mmCIF file of C-alpha atoms in Angstrom:
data_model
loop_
_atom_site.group_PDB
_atom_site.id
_atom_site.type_symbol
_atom_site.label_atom_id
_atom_site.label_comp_id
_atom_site.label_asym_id
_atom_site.label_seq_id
_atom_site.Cartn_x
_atom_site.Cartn_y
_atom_site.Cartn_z
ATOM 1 C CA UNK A 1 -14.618 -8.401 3.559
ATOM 2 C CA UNK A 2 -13.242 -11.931 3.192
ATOM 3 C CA UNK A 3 -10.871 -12.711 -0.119
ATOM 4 C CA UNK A 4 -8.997 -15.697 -0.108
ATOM 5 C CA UNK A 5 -8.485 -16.136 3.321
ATOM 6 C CA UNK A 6 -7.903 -12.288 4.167
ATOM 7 C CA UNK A 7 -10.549 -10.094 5.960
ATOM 8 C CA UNK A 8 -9.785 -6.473 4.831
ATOM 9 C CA UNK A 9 -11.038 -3.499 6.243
ATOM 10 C CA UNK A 10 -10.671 -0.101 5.242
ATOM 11 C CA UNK A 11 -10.225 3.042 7.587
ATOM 12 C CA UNK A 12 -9.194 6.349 8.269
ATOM 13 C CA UNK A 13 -6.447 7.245 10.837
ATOM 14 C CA UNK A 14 -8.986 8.464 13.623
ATOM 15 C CA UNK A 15 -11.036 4.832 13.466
ATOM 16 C CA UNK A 16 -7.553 2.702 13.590
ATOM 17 C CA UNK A 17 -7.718 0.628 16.978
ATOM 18 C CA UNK A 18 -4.327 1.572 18.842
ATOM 19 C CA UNK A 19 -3.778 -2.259 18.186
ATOM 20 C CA UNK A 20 -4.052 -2.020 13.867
ATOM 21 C CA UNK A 21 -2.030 1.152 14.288
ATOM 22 C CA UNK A 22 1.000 -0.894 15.994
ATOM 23 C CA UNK A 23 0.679 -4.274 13.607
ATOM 24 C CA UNK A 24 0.555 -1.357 10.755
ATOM 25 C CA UNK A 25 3.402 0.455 11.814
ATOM 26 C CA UNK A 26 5.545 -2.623 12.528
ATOM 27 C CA UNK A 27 4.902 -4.270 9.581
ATOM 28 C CA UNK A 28 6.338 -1.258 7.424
ATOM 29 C CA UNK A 29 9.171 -0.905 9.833
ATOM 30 C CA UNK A 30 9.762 -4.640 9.395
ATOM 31 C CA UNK A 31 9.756 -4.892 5.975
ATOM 32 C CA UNK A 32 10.865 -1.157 4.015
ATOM 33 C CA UNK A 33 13.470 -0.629 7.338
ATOM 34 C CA UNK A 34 15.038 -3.800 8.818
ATOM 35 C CA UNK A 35 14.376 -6.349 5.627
ATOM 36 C CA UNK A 36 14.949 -3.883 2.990
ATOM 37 C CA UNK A 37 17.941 -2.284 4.970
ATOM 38 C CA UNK A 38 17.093 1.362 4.330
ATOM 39 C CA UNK A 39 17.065 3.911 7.194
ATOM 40 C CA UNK A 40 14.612 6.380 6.314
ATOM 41 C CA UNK A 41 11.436 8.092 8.256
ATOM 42 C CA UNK A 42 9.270 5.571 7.818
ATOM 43 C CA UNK A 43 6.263 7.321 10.356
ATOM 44 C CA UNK A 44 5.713 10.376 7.499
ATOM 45 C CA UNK A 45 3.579 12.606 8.786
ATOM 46 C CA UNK A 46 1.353 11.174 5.960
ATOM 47 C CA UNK A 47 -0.915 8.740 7.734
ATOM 48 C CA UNK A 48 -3.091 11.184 9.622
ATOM 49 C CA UNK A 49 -4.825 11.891 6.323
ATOM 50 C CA UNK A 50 -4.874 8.590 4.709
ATOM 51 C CA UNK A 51 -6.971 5.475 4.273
ATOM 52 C CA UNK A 52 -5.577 2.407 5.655
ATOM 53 C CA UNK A 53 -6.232 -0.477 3.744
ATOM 54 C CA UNK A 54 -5.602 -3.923 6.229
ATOM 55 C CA UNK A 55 -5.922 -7.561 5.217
ATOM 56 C CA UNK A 56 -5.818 -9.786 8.261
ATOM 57 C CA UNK A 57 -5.741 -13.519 8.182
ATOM 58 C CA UNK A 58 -8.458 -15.713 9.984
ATOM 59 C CA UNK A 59 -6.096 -15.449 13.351
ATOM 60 C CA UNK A 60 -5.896 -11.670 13.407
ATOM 61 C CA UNK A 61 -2.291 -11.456 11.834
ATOM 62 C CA UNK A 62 -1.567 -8.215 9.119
ATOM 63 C CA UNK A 63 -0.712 -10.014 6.150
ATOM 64 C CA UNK A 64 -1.258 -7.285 3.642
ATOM 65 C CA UNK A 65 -1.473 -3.248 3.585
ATOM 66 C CA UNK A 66 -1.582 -0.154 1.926
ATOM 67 C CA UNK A 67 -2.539 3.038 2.166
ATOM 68 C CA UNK A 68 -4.301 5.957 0.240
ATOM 69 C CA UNK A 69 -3.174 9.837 0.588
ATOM 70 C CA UNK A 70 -6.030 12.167 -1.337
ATOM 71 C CA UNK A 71 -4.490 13.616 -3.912
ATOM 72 C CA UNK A 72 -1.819 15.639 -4.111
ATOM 73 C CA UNK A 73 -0.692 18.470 -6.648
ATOM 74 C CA UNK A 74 -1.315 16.531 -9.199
ATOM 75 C CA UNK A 75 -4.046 16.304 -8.630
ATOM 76 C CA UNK A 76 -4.423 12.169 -7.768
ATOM 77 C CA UNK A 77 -4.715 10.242 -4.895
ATOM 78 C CA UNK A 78 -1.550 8.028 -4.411
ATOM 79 C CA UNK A 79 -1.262 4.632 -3.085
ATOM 80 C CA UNK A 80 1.466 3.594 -1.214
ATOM 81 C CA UNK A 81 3.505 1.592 1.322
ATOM 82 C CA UNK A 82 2.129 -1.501 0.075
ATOM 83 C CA UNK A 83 3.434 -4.542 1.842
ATOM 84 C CA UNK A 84 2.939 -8.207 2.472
ATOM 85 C CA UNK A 85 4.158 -10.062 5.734
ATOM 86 C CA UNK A 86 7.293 -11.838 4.657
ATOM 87 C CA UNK A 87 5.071 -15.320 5.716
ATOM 88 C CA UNK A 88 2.009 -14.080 3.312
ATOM 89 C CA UNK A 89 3.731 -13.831 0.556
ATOM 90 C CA UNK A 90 3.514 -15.819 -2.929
ATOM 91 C CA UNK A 91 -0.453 -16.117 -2.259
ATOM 92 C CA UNK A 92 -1.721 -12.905 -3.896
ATOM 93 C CA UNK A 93 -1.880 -11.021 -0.919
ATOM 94 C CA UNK A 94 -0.253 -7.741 -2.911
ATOM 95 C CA UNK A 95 -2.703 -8.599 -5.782
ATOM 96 C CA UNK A 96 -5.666 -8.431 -3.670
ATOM 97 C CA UNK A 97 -4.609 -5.232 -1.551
ATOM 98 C CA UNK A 98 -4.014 -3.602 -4.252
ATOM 99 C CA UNK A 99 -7.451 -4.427 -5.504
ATOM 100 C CA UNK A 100 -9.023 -3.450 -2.160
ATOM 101 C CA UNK A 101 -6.936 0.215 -2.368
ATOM 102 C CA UNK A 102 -8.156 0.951 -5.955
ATOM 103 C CA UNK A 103 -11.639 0.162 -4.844
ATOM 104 C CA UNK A 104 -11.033 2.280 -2.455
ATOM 105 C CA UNK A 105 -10.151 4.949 -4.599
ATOM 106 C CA UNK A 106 -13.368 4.829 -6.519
ATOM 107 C CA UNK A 107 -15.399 4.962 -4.102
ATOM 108 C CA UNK A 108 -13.670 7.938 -1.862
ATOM 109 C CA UNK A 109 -12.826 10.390 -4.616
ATOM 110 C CA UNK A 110 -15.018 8.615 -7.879
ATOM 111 C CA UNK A 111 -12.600 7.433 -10.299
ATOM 112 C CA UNK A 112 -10.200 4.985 -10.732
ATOM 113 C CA UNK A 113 -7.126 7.394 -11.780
ATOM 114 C CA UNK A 114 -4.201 7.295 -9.541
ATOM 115 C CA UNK A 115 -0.758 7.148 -9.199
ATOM 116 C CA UNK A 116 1.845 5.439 -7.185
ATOM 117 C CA UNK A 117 5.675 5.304 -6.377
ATOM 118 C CA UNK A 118 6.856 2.228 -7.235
ATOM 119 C CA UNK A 119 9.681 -0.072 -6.181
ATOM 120 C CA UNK A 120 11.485 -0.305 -10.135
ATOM 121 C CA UNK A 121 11.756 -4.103 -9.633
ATOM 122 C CA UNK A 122 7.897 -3.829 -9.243
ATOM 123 C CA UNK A 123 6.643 -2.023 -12.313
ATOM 124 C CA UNK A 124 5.897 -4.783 -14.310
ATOM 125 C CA UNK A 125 3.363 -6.166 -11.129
ATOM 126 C CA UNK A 126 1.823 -2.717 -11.099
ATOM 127 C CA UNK A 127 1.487 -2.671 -15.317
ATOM 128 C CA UNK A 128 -0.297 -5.726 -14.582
ATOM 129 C CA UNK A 129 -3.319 -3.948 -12.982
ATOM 130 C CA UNK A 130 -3.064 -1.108 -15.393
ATOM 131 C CA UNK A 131 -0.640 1.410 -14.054
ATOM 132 C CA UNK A 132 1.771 2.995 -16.752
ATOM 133 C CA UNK A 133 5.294 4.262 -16.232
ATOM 134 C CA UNK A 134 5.704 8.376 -15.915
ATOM 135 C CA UNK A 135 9.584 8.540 -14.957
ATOM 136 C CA UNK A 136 12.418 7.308 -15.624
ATOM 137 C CA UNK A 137 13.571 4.931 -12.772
ATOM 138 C CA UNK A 138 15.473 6.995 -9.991
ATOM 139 C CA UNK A 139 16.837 6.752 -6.020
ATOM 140 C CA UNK A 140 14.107 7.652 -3.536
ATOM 141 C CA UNK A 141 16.200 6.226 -0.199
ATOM 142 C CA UNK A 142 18.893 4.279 -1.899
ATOM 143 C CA UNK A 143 16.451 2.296 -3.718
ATOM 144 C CA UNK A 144 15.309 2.453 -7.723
ATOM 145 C CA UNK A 145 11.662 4.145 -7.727
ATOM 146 C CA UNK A 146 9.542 4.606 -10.810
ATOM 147 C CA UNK A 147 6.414 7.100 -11.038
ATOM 148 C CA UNK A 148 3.832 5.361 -12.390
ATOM 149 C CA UNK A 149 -0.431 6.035 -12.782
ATOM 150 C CA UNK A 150 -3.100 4.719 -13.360
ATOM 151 C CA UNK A 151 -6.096 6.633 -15.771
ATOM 152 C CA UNK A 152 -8.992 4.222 -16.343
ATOM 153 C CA UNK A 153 -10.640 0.938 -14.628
#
């Protein structure tokens, strides 16, 4: 799939190339470890199970991602770790992942309700494309989290 300049593909853990799985994994590591200077286990145990949403540019570079877990004890799938390469950003890369990660959700488990932990600075970005706040804001690895979901298209 081709969206402004991004070709996205979707997969599950087993069809990642050993090559998306590194530019995946170092692009979280890059950005939620080393830029956002927060030690924490970034490599879950949560990706086995998940959908990996990927947008690459026209050279092959991982300018967006995000991933889907199926859904959890409450019931909803959550999205998550979603990230744009410091160079991709301000061109609606997170917009359009997200996008790509909702569809995603549709079409995998048939509904657009989800939820998602979000970075607190972030909310109003995730209001934007219909999520709604469920917490209060509160520490998840030294940094301000919000719950937040999302219950119709």
């Amino acid at each position: 799939m081709n969206n402004n300049g991004l070709h996205w593909r979707i997969a599950a853990f087993d069809a990642l190339t050993v090559h998306e799985l590194h530019d995946v994994l170092r692009l979280r590591t890059d950005v939620f470890v080393v830029e956002q200077n927060c030690a924490y286990a970034e490599v879950d145990g949560a990706d086995p199970t998940a959908l990996h949403v990927m947008g690459r540019t026209t050279d092959g570079a991982l300018a967006a991602y995000a991933r889907v877990l199926a859904p959890g004890s409450d019931g909803l799938p959550h999205i998550g770790r979603v990230v744009v390469h410091p160079d991709h950003r301000g061109a609606q890369h997170a917009r359009q992942c997200m996008q790509q990660a909702l569809d995603a959700v549709i079409r995998t488990y048939g509904s657009p309700r989800c939820a998602l932990s979000a970075q607190a600075h972030l909310e109003g970005f995730y209001a934007s494309l219909g999520f709604q706040a469920t917490s209060a804001v509160y520490p998840l690895d030294g940094i301000p989290h919000i719950d937040m979901r999302k219950d119709h298209g």
